[in-house]
């Protein structure tokens, strides 16, 4: 009886169920790993990828694009369902496809929304991607090509930076390799059966719904299939599979097309687009770990395999790699979409080119000596390039993270020490940290709001004098509860001036963190006590009064009210108003103390209001608050958390007029 593994290798068609396919893969893997050192090397590579991913996951704080991932998944709101995620992407990130966001939201629902937990999604995807590249290269070529290509991919500096980036690129590469492997099995006749074809179609659909630039791979494979594929039974079935994938993408195609048209008509985008020469040069520079001279031995190896040995597999792979490179270059010439800071659009080209280099090296005479030398040189170059500033220029927004404080460390040290109404005021070398982006959220908001459950903002570290005072007052924004934070080893230029502002404006309270890396002290409004309990009111529609404090000034016949509102969304902000009224103990309203406010008039969460009460007769009174619908006037019921009192009219301060 002929062993089934050899049937596959002889190219004989078989019919397999999914479990049989999995069994076949495992059997073939065992066979290739019997090669000396094969298992050890691939395990070392996978462990290295894991170590690089884990170390990078907490190596820098979230960049803006990662913030977009979290926002589109509903991290700042109750987690979105699939329909809400798709809607969010279509509104805020229409140039992206939804699959990564759907999978990422599912991952976050299990592991949480912390920086490390989210980035582990990319790390684990990268590990599976490297393992699958080994599987594909070993099947299509030999185990030597599989080991070497996996090593090159796992130690590519530019690629490794994306292994711990909470974006879709590791997933895109994984699906690209899986789809290429399934195409090879079908086209070569290694596994011409309905299950492989179904998986081939599903992988094509998944690619399109992961990133628009997945068309680079599909277009390259289509060109290869048209020109080089043999006319087998699956020649037309492969075309049919791609056609089905295209039809499946039609519901989202209009969104993608509209986004591309808008980008092509945006002068800022087109002006930043790089030329063909710049893109090719930068691609080669990044592909070789910043060591351009490595193109010489790699190129010689490929040419030797293609021209001297006339290796058919190498020539077909070279055709695919070049065809894939032509697609983004041609697209950029047509509409001008790719600046050098977005070289990530070329990441899908990494696996065919590095696989081609690996294949060429293994065909060289004395390759067993040459391969280790080239790998060592490649790895040294990669290590140096990974830690350089140059490589960050080609990943949009990542260079800015070097100028941000270590906010993940802030989160770890403050997680159990903050109170819900605290406002974190810190310092950063780059004010971009505070900038609101899609969904009205900033990188600062991710760490303060999502991780700590508080608000926060950061003053420029170089601010001094009047500039410092103005910036602090603008960011403090009337907040009565402040956490003043700075890094002692990297203190801001205006630290002493900032301390003076804090101590002259607020009352100093306890020190929460005092370490070499971080110092945090609590301050409160001078009218409040350091140990004050919040007096919160929660309403039936989700709106809440975060806290309130009322100061009665008899001599001035004035009530000064400090009030902070928590409003979940813009719609509620527009639809509701509140009234502050003075009532007698018998709930009779004193007209002179009546004042109405629209919630949307308040651009800040915390506000200080003054209510004159001149002319009110001596007696006992209560200041009450009423929340009502602006259009209908209907009052909203609420509960005072501090007293347990419920109703539509809730007292917030009693006072006596003598």
Tab-separated table of N, CA and C in Angstrom, residues 525-528 532 547-564 580 582 597 607-613 623 652-655:
chain	number	residue	atom	x	y	z
A	525	UNK	N	-9.288	71.369	44.760
A	525	UNK	CA	-9.744	72.753	44.817
A	525	UNK	C	-9.670	73.227	46.269
A	526	UNK	N	-9.208	74.454	46.497
A	526	UNK	CA	-9.034	74.919	47.891
A	526	UNK	C	-10.315	74.929	48.711
A	527	UNK	N	-11.477	74.912	48.077
A	527	UNK	CA	-12.735	74.884	48.829
A	527	UNK	C	-13.094	73.477	49.298
A	528	UNK	N	-12.343	72.469	48.847
A	528	UNK	CA	-12.660	71.073	49.162
A	528	UNK	C	-11.650	70.506	50.141
A	532	UNK	N	-12.384	64.230	50.781
A	532	UNK	CA	-13.799	64.401	50.458
A	532	UNK	C	-14.345	63.194	49.689
A	547	UNK	N	-19.933	65.159	40.670
A	547	UNK	CA	-19.785	65.686	42.021
A	547	UNK	C	-20.289	67.130	42.002
A	548	UNK	N	-20.615	67.637	43.157
A	548	UNK	CA	-21.029	69.030	43.245
A	548	UNK	C	-20.635	69.574	44.620
A	549	UNK	N	-20.340	70.859	44.626
A	549	UNK	CA	-20.018	71.543	45.870
A	549	UNK	C	-20.631	72.935	45.799
A	550	UNK	N	-21.338	73.331	46.831
A	550	UNK	CA	-22.022	74.631	46.849
A	550	UNK	C	-21.492	75.444	48.019
A	551	UNK	N	-21.019	76.643	47.705
A	551	UNK	CA	-20.534	77.561	48.735
A	551	UNK	C	-21.521	78.722	48.874
A	552	UNK	N	-22.041	78.917	50.077
A	552	UNK	CA	-23.005	79.982	50.347
A	552	UNK	C	-22.270	81.181	50.937
A	553	UNK	N	-22.402	82.342	50.264
A	553	UNK	CA	-21.766	83.571	50.720
A	553	UNK	C	-22.864	84.561	51.138
A	554	UNK	N	-23.258	84.584	52.402
A	554	UNK	CA	-24.380	85.442	52.856
A	554	UNK	C	-24.155	86.916	52.580
A	555	UNK	N	-22.919	87.390	52.802
A	555	UNK	CA	-22.666	88.824	52.622
A	555	UNK	C	-22.865	89.252	51.180
A	556	UNK	N	-22.530	88.381	50.257
A	556	UNK	CA	-22.665	88.719	48.838
A	556	UNK	C	-23.992	88.248	48.269
A	557	UNK	N	-24.804	87.608	49.092
A	557	UNK	CA	-26.078	87.045	48.625
A	557	UNK	C	-25.855	86.227	47.357
A	558	UNK	N	-24.916	85.261	47.485
A	558	UNK	CA	-24.485	84.526	46.293
A	558	UNK	C	-24.241	83.060	46.627
A	559	UNK	N	-24.693	82.190	45.735
A	559	UNK	CA	-24.359	80.769	45.804
A	559	UNK	C	-23.344	80.472	44.692
A	560	UNK	N	-22.180	79.949	45.067
A	560	UNK	CA	-21.174	79.528	44.087
A	560	UNK	C	-21.216	78.009	43.998
A	561	UNK	N	-21.511	77.514	42.809
A	561	UNK	CA	-21.752	76.080	42.630
A	561	UNK	C	-20.674	75.488	41.732
A	562	UNK	N	-19.953	74.514	42.244
A	562	UNK	CA	-19.004	73.736	41.452
A	562	UNK	C	-19.699	72.437	41.077
A	563	UNK	N	-19.858	72.189	39.785
A	563	UNK	CA	-20.620	71.015	39.348
A	563	UNK	C	-19.919	70.369	38.150
A	564	UNK	N	-19.893	69.056	38.153
A	564	UNK	CA	-19.287	68.307	37.053
A	564	UNK	C	-20.260	67.292	36.486
A	580	UNK	N	-31.124	74.948	38.080
A	580	UNK	CA	-30.777	75.112	39.486
A	580	UNK	C	-31.795	76.068	40.097
A	582	UNK	N	-33.915	77.543	43.791
A	582	UNK	CA	-33.967	77.674	45.248
A	582	UNK	C	-35.390	77.398	45.695
A	597	UNK	N	-29.876	75.969	32.269
A	597	UNK	CA	-28.657	75.827	31.481
A	597	UNK	C	-28.830	74.685	30.475
A	607	UNK	N	-17.628	72.943	35.835
A	607	UNK	CA	-17.958	74.361	35.687
A	607	UNK	C	-18.284	74.961	37.052
A	608	UNK	N	-17.940	76.225	37.191
A	608	UNK	CA	-18.296	76.977	38.398
A	608	UNK	C	-19.377	77.990	38.027
A	609	UNK	N	-20.522	77.901	38.670
A	609	UNK	CA	-21.668	78.768	38.372
A	609	UNK	C	-21.976	79.632	39.590
A	610	UNK	N	-22.440	80.822	39.313
A	610	UNK	CA	-22.832	81.731	40.396
A	610	UNK	C	-24.325	82.010	40.297
A	611	UNK	N	-25.017	81.853	41.420
A	611	UNK	CA	-26.465	82.048	41.456
A	611	UNK	C	-26.789	83.139	42.483
A	612	UNK	N	-27.139	84.345	42.049
A	612	UNK	CA	-27.475	85.416	43.008
A	612	UNK	C	-28.813	85.149	43.693
A	613	UNK	N	-28.876	85.440	44.962
A	613	UNK	CA	-30.118	85.218	45.720
A	613	UNK	C	-30.508	86.476	46.497
A	623	UNK	N	-31.110	74.450	47.752
A	623	UNK	CA	-30.769	74.545	46.336
A	623	UNK	C	-30.993	73.158	45.732
A	652	UNK	N	-29.286	69.747	46.634
A	652	UNK	CA	-27.834	69.574	46.671
A	652	UNK	C	-27.175	70.458	47.735
A	653	UNK	N	-27.957	71.354	48.381
A	653	UNK	CA	-27.391	72.142	49.482
A	653	UNK	C	-28.527	72.848	50.219
A	654	UNK	N	-28.492	72.798	51.525
A	654	UNK	CA	-29.417	73.575	52.361
A	654	UNK	C	-28.671	74.773	52.920
A	655	UNK	N	-29.373	75.913	53.058
A	655	UNK	CA	-28.730	77.111	53.611
A	655	UNK	C	-29.793	77.982	54.291
